[in-house]
XYZ file of C-alpha atoms in Angstrom:
487
model
C 115.569 60.661 141.562
C 116.241 59.004 144.940
C 120.041 58.882 144.330
C 120.032 62.542 143.271
C 118.167 63.519 146.403
C 120.570 61.525 148.566
C 123.478 63.448 147.014
C 121.620 66.688 147.757
C 121.201 65.652 151.393
C 124.940 64.999 151.747
C 125.787 68.324 150.093
C 123.421 70.152 152.403
C 125.010 68.571 155.458
C 128.501 69.583 154.370
C 127.476 73.123 153.370
C 125.410 73.846 156.485
C 127.160 76.523 158.494
C 124.479 77.305 161.028
C 121.914 74.899 162.436
C 118.811 76.895 163.278
C 116.238 76.222 165.923
C 113.835 73.970 164.046
C 110.777 74.871 166.087
C 109.740 78.466 166.471
C 110.768 79.057 170.054
C 110.486 82.203 172.118
C 114.137 83.244 171.679
C 115.471 85.802 169.228
C 117.473 83.380 167.077
C 117.043 83.904 163.329
C 114.097 82.327 161.552
C 115.511 80.220 158.722
C 113.600 80.522 155.449
C 114.432 78.907 152.119
C 112.884 80.380 148.980
C 112.726 78.007 146.037
C 114.305 79.780 143.097
C 116.684 78.339 140.480
C 117.926 81.826 139.523
C 121.604 82.284 140.470
C 121.263 86.063 140.953
C 118.584 88.121 142.704
C 118.044 91.127 140.417
C 115.606 93.328 142.334
C 115.263 95.779 139.433
C 114.384 93.364 136.613
C 111.104 93.887 134.762
C 110.035 90.338 135.610
C 111.205 89.357 139.079
C 112.296 85.845 139.991
C 110.577 84.361 143.087
C 113.321 85.262 145.580
C 113.695 88.741 144.091
C 109.958 89.300 144.585
C 110.231 88.491 148.286
C 113.401 90.500 148.857
C 112.168 93.552 146.955
C 108.842 93.519 148.813
C 110.632 93.222 152.163
C 113.189 95.973 151.589
C 111.481 98.301 149.082
C 107.906 98.895 150.182
C 105.372 100.464 147.861
C 102.648 102.945 148.678
C 100.705 100.029 150.142
C 101.526 96.385 150.774
C 99.857 93.063 151.509
C 99.917 91.725 155.055
C 100.138 88.083 156.113
C 96.425 87.540 155.367
C 96.551 89.177 151.960
C 94.886 92.397 153.090
C 95.945 95.800 151.752
C 97.656 97.805 154.525
C 99.603 101.097 154.643
C 103.279 101.094 153.692
C 104.904 104.313 152.464
C 101.435 105.846 152.378
C 99.887 106.232 155.826
C 96.438 106.933 154.351
C 94.695 107.592 151.038
C 91.401 108.646 149.476
C 89.719 107.718 146.204
C 87.486 110.211 144.413
C 83.860 109.267 143.788
C 84.450 108.769 140.070
C 87.359 106.395 140.767
C 89.704 108.445 138.573
C 91.989 109.852 141.262
C 93.881 108.217 144.135
C 95.515 110.620 146.570
C 98.091 109.249 149.037
C 99.648 110.938 152.054
C 103.132 109.623 152.786
C 104.290 108.825 156.287
C 107.636 110.038 157.603
C 110.100 107.601 156.058
C 113.760 107.506 155.120
C 115.820 105.827 152.451
C 118.581 103.454 153.502
C 121.112 106.311 153.349
C 119.044 108.389 155.789
C 117.543 110.849 153.295
C 113.879 111.738 153.759
C 111.454 110.085 151.353
C 109.540 112.779 149.451
C 106.557 112.660 147.140
C 108.836 113.778 144.284
C 111.027 110.715 144.887
C 108.042 108.387 144.983
C 106.317 109.828 141.911
C 109.519 109.672 139.840
C 110.313 106.115 140.973
C 106.782 104.886 140.242
C 106.723 106.492 136.781
C 110.084 104.915 136.016
C 108.943 101.515 137.197
C 105.759 101.588 135.108
C 107.876 102.392 132.078
C 110.042 99.338 132.787
C 106.901 97.215 133.137
C 105.258 98.609 129.993
C 105.600 95.368 128.012
C 104.732 93.002 130.841
C 101.404 91.869 132.282
C 101.759 94.535 134.993
C 102.033 97.095 132.213
C 98.766 95.753 130.815
C 97.244 96.030 134.310
C 98.182 99.717 134.548
C 97.287 101.092 131.117
C 94.571 103.163 132.813
C 97.191 105.247 134.670
C 97.274 108.713 133.077
C 99.596 110.627 135.383
C 101.520 110.351 138.637
C 102.350 113.662 140.268
C 103.654 115.151 143.468
C 101.173 117.566 145.025
C 103.131 118.579 148.139
C 106.172 117.218 149.942
C 104.164 114.315 151.369
C 101.168 113.984 149.005
C 101.103 112.105 145.712
C 98.242 111.701 143.233
C 97.654 108.969 140.659
C 95.205 109.968 137.928
C 93.446 107.389 135.767
C 91.881 107.401 132.315
C 89.217 104.966 133.517
C 88.434 103.364 136.880
C 90.712 100.489 137.905
C 88.937 98.816 140.859
C 92.018 96.867 141.911
C 94.622 99.615 141.631
C 95.579 99.354 145.319
C 96.228 95.633 145.019
C 98.340 96.268 141.911
C 100.323 98.962 143.748
C 101.037 96.396 146.482
C 102.883 94.120 144.034
C 106.620 93.638 144.715
C 107.449 94.967 141.255
C 105.938 98.338 142.208
C 107.903 98.669 145.420
C 109.569 102.090 145.507
C 113.349 102.188 145.018
C 115.809 105.040 144.538
C 119.361 104.491 143.315
C 118.999 100.754 143.910
C 117.811 101.152 147.511
C 114.446 101.003 149.271
C 112.897 102.317 152.455
C 112.191 99.094 154.319
C 110.373 97.902 156.297
C 113.296 95.461 156.506
C 116.945 95.974 155.615
C 119.042 93.302 153.901
C 122.541 92.206 154.847
C 123.712 89.942 152.018
C 126.179 87.338 153.217
C 127.915 84.456 151.454
C 125.259 81.777 151.903
C 122.163 83.751 152.857
C 120.619 87.180 153.292
C 119.789 88.416 156.792
C 116.689 90.630 156.978
C 116.230 92.814 160.063
C 113.738 95.471 161.045
C 114.785 99.000 160.177
C 115.924 100.749 163.351
C 114.954 104.201 162.040
C 111.364 103.015 161.566
C 110.936 102.636 165.321
C 108.951 105.470 166.894
C 110.102 106.590 170.342
C 107.619 105.536 173.016
C 105.703 103.246 170.643
C 105.215 99.670 171.856
C 106.807 97.185 169.476
C 106.747 93.434 170.062
C 110.137 91.720 170.270
C 111.499 90.771 166.863
C 114.114 88.492 165.352
C 116.064 88.506 162.089
C 115.110 86.388 159.110
C 117.847 84.279 157.552
C 116.773 83.842 153.924
C 118.347 81.421 151.471
C 117.682 81.232 147.748
C 118.127 77.699 146.463
C 116.828 75.001 144.186
C 113.827 72.960 145.267
C 115.634 69.687 146.032
C 118.141 71.420 148.291
C 115.532 73.587 150.031
C 113.229 70.649 150.762
C 116.111 68.422 151.886
C 117.333 71.168 154.222
C 113.851 71.459 155.725
C 113.547 67.681 156.132
C 116.837 67.642 158.083
C 115.632 70.401 160.421
C 118.108 72.998 159.196
C 115.448 75.560 158.292
C 111.979 76.371 159.589
C 110.186 77.302 156.378
C 110.241 76.792 152.616
C 108.383 79.210 150.330
C 107.646 78.955 146.620
C 106.590 75.333 146.162
C 104.984 74.496 142.798
C 103.653 71.405 141.070
C 107.053 70.442 139.633
C 108.479 70.216 143.168
C 105.847 67.893 144.681
C 107.745 64.592 144.145
C 110.560 65.880 146.365
C 108.188 65.861 149.366
C 107.723 62.110 149.395
C 111.368 61.487 148.495
C 112.470 63.538 151.511
C 109.751 62.059 153.770
C 108.362 65.502 154.602
C 105.576 65.240 157.178
C 102.107 65.981 155.812
C 101.309 68.329 158.699
C 104.107 70.689 157.634
C 102.720 71.220 154.115
C 100.606 74.351 153.643
C 98.720 74.521 150.331
C 97.354 77.883 149.198
C 93.898 77.858 147.477
C 95.040 79.976 144.537
C 93.451 80.646 141.171
C 95.206 81.787 138.022
C 96.397 80.440 134.691
C 97.802 76.930 134.402
C 97.817 75.732 130.833
C 99.601 75.593 127.500
C 100.384 78.824 125.695
C 100.862 78.735 121.927
C 104.262 80.262 121.130
C 104.661 78.964 117.551
C 101.831 79.974 115.216
C 103.125 78.381 112.023
C 102.377 74.953 110.631
C 99.853 72.751 112.401
C 99.363 75.274 115.223
C 98.646 78.081 112.762
C 94.982 77.004 112.625
C 92.667 77.698 115.597
C 90.813 74.408 114.981
C 94.081 72.463 115.209
C 94.997 74.272 118.423
C 91.601 73.252 119.764
C 92.405 69.651 118.828
C 95.230 69.736 121.380
C 92.811 70.984 124.021
C 90.230 68.336 123.127
C 92.679 65.456 123.568
C 93.793 66.164 127.136
C 92.340 64.180 130.041
C 92.454 66.950 132.647
C 90.970 64.827 135.415
C 93.953 62.460 135.284
C 96.679 65.024 134.579
C 97.806 65.549 138.179
C 97.228 62.042 139.530
C 100.936 61.094 139.148
C 101.648 63.846 141.686
C 99.152 62.484 144.195
C 96.581 65.262 143.580
C 93.183 63.597 143.349
C 90.824 66.580 143.515
C 92.520 69.109 141.299
C 90.405 71.989 139.991
C 90.405 71.476 136.225
C 89.631 74.259 133.743
C 88.595 74.557 130.091
C 88.065 78.335 130.137
C 90.333 81.359 130.601
C 88.486 83.221 133.362
C 87.230 81.028 136.225
C 83.580 81.084 137.182
C 82.437 82.894 140.306
C 84.175 86.266 139.979
C 82.186 89.192 141.365
C 80.021 91.161 138.940
C 81.119 89.144 135.924
C 78.739 87.283 133.618
C 80.785 85.258 131.094
C 79.567 84.487 127.590
C 81.320 81.107 127.548
C 80.956 78.246 130.001
C 83.047 75.140 130.539
C 83.839 73.871 127.057
C 82.784 70.574 125.493
C 80.578 69.698 128.484
C 78.253 67.687 126.211
C 81.073 65.509 124.831
C 82.765 62.533 126.452
C 86.554 62.262 126.404
C 86.348 59.626 123.658
C 84.103 61.872 121.573
C 86.463 64.817 122.024
C 89.415 62.721 120.928
C 87.563 61.393 117.904
C 86.883 64.979 116.812
C 90.517 65.968 117.409
C 91.857 62.898 115.599
C 89.833 63.786 112.501
C 91.506 67.209 112.386
C 94.964 65.632 112.632
C 94.117 63.205 109.806
C 92.861 66.086 107.671
C 96.112 68.003 108.265
C 98.211 64.980 107.277
C 96.229 64.584 104.055
C 97.143 68.140 103.046
C 100.715 68.195 104.406
C 103.670 65.846 104.132
C 104.489 65.458 107.809
C 103.354 66.536 111.243
C 106.459 67.561 113.210
C 106.975 66.464 116.805
C 105.254 68.968 119.100
C 107.730 70.604 121.495
C 106.260 71.467 124.906
C 108.282 73.665 127.280
C 107.837 73.094 131.007
C 109.896 74.106 134.063
C 112.636 71.761 135.193
C 111.608 69.306 137.889
C 110.329 65.771 138.432
C 106.714 66.968 138.603
C 106.993 68.425 135.114
C 108.275 65.148 133.743
C 105.395 63.226 135.298
C 102.749 65.648 134.028
C 104.356 65.724 130.583
C 104.138 61.935 130.520
C 100.371 62.267 130.791
C 100.246 64.955 128.111
C 102.367 62.847 125.766
C 100.055 59.869 126.253
C 96.968 62.016 125.643
C 98.337 63.581 122.447
C 99.381 60.165 121.149
C 95.718 59.102 121.190
C 95.019 61.604 118.396
C 98.182 60.837 116.417
C 100.495 63.595 117.663
C 103.983 62.882 118.969
C 105.432 65.315 121.505
C 108.725 66.073 123.215
C 109.482 67.744 126.541
C 111.618 70.888 126.502
C 112.813 71.699 130.011
C 113.510 75.318 130.805
C 113.738 77.991 128.112
C 114.479 75.949 124.997
C 112.694 76.537 121.711
C 109.148 75.187 121.798
C 105.742 75.170 120.117
C 103.723 75.211 123.341
C 104.821 76.586 126.702
C 103.318 75.890 130.108
C 102.130 79.073 131.805
C 101.801 78.788 135.580
C 100.742 82.116 137.095
C 98.713 82.966 140.213
C 96.088 85.697 139.820
C 97.287 88.812 141.602
C 93.789 90.197 141.758
C 90.465 88.478 141.131
C 89.060 90.329 138.148
C 88.653 89.086 134.554
C 91.084 91.779 133.399
C 93.987 90.037 135.172
C 93.398 86.779 133.272
C 92.926 88.468 129.901
C 95.891 90.815 130.412
C 98.180 87.769 130.621
C 97.252 87.013 127.002
C 97.361 90.589 125.688
C 99.318 91.266 122.501
C 101.702 93.617 124.322
C 102.735 90.617 126.460
C 102.428 87.617 124.102
C 103.746 87.525 120.503
C 101.080 84.960 119.568
C 97.779 86.581 120.501
C 94.204 87.238 119.421
C 94.120 90.717 117.840
C 90.322 90.983 117.890
C 90.161 89.987 121.539
C 92.949 92.433 122.328
C 90.942 95.325 120.837
C 87.886 94.328 122.872
C 90.026 94.104 126.003
C 91.426 97.603 125.447
C 87.916 98.984 124.949
C 86.719 97.297 128.126
C 89.525 98.773 130.200
C 88.665 102.285 129.010
C 84.956 101.923 129.770
C 83.713 104.159 132.584
C 80.457 102.261 133.105
C 81.087 99.041 135.137
C 78.293 97.205 133.288
C 79.768 98.110 129.883
C 83.236 97.144 131.123
C 82.029 93.706 132.271
C 80.171 93.080 128.994
C 83.181 93.975 126.869
C 85.442 91.859 129.075
C 83.129 88.910 128.444
C 83.288 89.564 124.684
C 87.098 89.705 124.854
C 87.191 86.398 126.727
C 84.903 84.788 124.151
C 87.139 85.967 121.304
C 90.357 84.764 122.976
C 88.727 81.447 123.848
C 87.673 80.885 120.224
C 91.200 81.706 119.036
C 92.607 78.885 121.199
C 95.881 80.723 121.802
C 95.811 79.395 125.363
C 94.811 75.856 126.342
C 93.524 75.907 129.942
C 94.267 72.879 132.094
C 93.409 73.808 135.686
C 94.357 75.855 138.729
C 97.991 76.524 139.701
C 99.516 74.621 142.633
C 101.310 76.571 145.378
C 102.572 75.256 148.711
C 104.922 76.103 151.559
C 106.575 74.023 154.255
C 106.270 75.342 157.808
C 107.567 73.788 161.004
C 105.711 74.712 164.160
C 103.902 77.992 164.736
C 105.360 80.934 162.812
C 103.594 84.223 163.591
C 102.951 86.157 160.421
C 102.506 83.094 158.236
C 99.034 82.216 156.990
C 97.509 80.312 154.103
C 96.403 82.892 151.538
C 94.281 83.006 148.403
C 97.095 84.525 146.354
C 99.974 82.383 147.630
C 101.883 85.416 148.934
C 103.569 85.336 152.356
C 104.808 88.699 153.592
C 108.260 88.453 155.178
C 107.957 91.651 157.273
C 105.142 90.055 159.276
C 107.346 87.097 160.251
C 109.926 88.990 162.334
C 107.758 88.910 165.465
C 108.976 86.437 168.094
C 106.282 83.891 169.035
C 105.186 83.904 172.636
């Protein structure tokens, strides 16, 4: 790994065309930002956006609302909005805005674009988040209404997602405009968004690169960029290899799903008890220690404890059993399977490429070996039996967690739990909704289609003081708020 990183350092030095000011000074020179993303192309219109595409779409194609640097919902295309008392209607008034070609943004444009986008997202987790949407209509030239079948308390936060940014003919309405160059994309503030006579602080362009983790972290370590966004657990070993200073690492306290998703339901994994055997064998407390994480938040349940107005029907699992007792129980199930079947194939586990994945898989392989199961790492998108899911919760309600496992999203799912989830989302009474959500979680937990491990890991690298950057609970860092020049 050290030799590979050294080669990356040399390549970065040769390829560097512009050396940026490493510390955030008071001049107007571009702020260099690297976004970790192995995708070679930034497709801003894909149903599932890659990390860099999320940032670029959010920066150049604002939605009705957006998230600011602190994760708060703030106006974007909509200057204000009201919600009816029954929670079934959201009415937005659009501000004066223009598309990149200068045309005026109208409510007809926005309604059509949002309907089209929800259709694209219909078989994704965002589609599951928005099943309550009944209609989107233009009321006047600058007023749009979203009608719901049942209340969706977090609709505004969902509308702030990059995927629901409003685009027309492949273009957005800002707040930034992108100039794609050979090695980077330059983001600048839209000149037509400036109001005459309005005070605006001095701004600077953002020079955004999309690159693999090793290159992005090496570039930061050499002072060629001021920020790296998109760090995950598989990238952590690069920090020590590149001697990145601890005081430049910013870890976000996120929650979400980090665990093994069953993607092959035949054979050994076709039985819920056998799937539970996998979960029983894993030593979660030690899983992240090879990455230097000593106090990782482990999980044995789908929905984390502590969410507002939610009373789960299942607690942390196997709390009355020691690790040895859990493994003894799991080992008995493996022995029973082998008595009834000729062989137990090697379990294929898909994880993202990166040294952190290999280290964590090493722990998983050791744990599964204790119950008589051999396993093999599949890096990337190869065929697998189990797949690591690593997703940050975009809003803190049980529906987000359960929607990730819905049958419309996952081929291997719990049909009974899916029915309960659909009923919960249509419930008008919040108490009934919460109760049915808890029943859906209990059903999905018993099905063992998802093996929880712990909380996701998200980090950024930041040199000096960058206005507009803050540690957030959802790991999102809004680029439009970073154009201000520090004083």
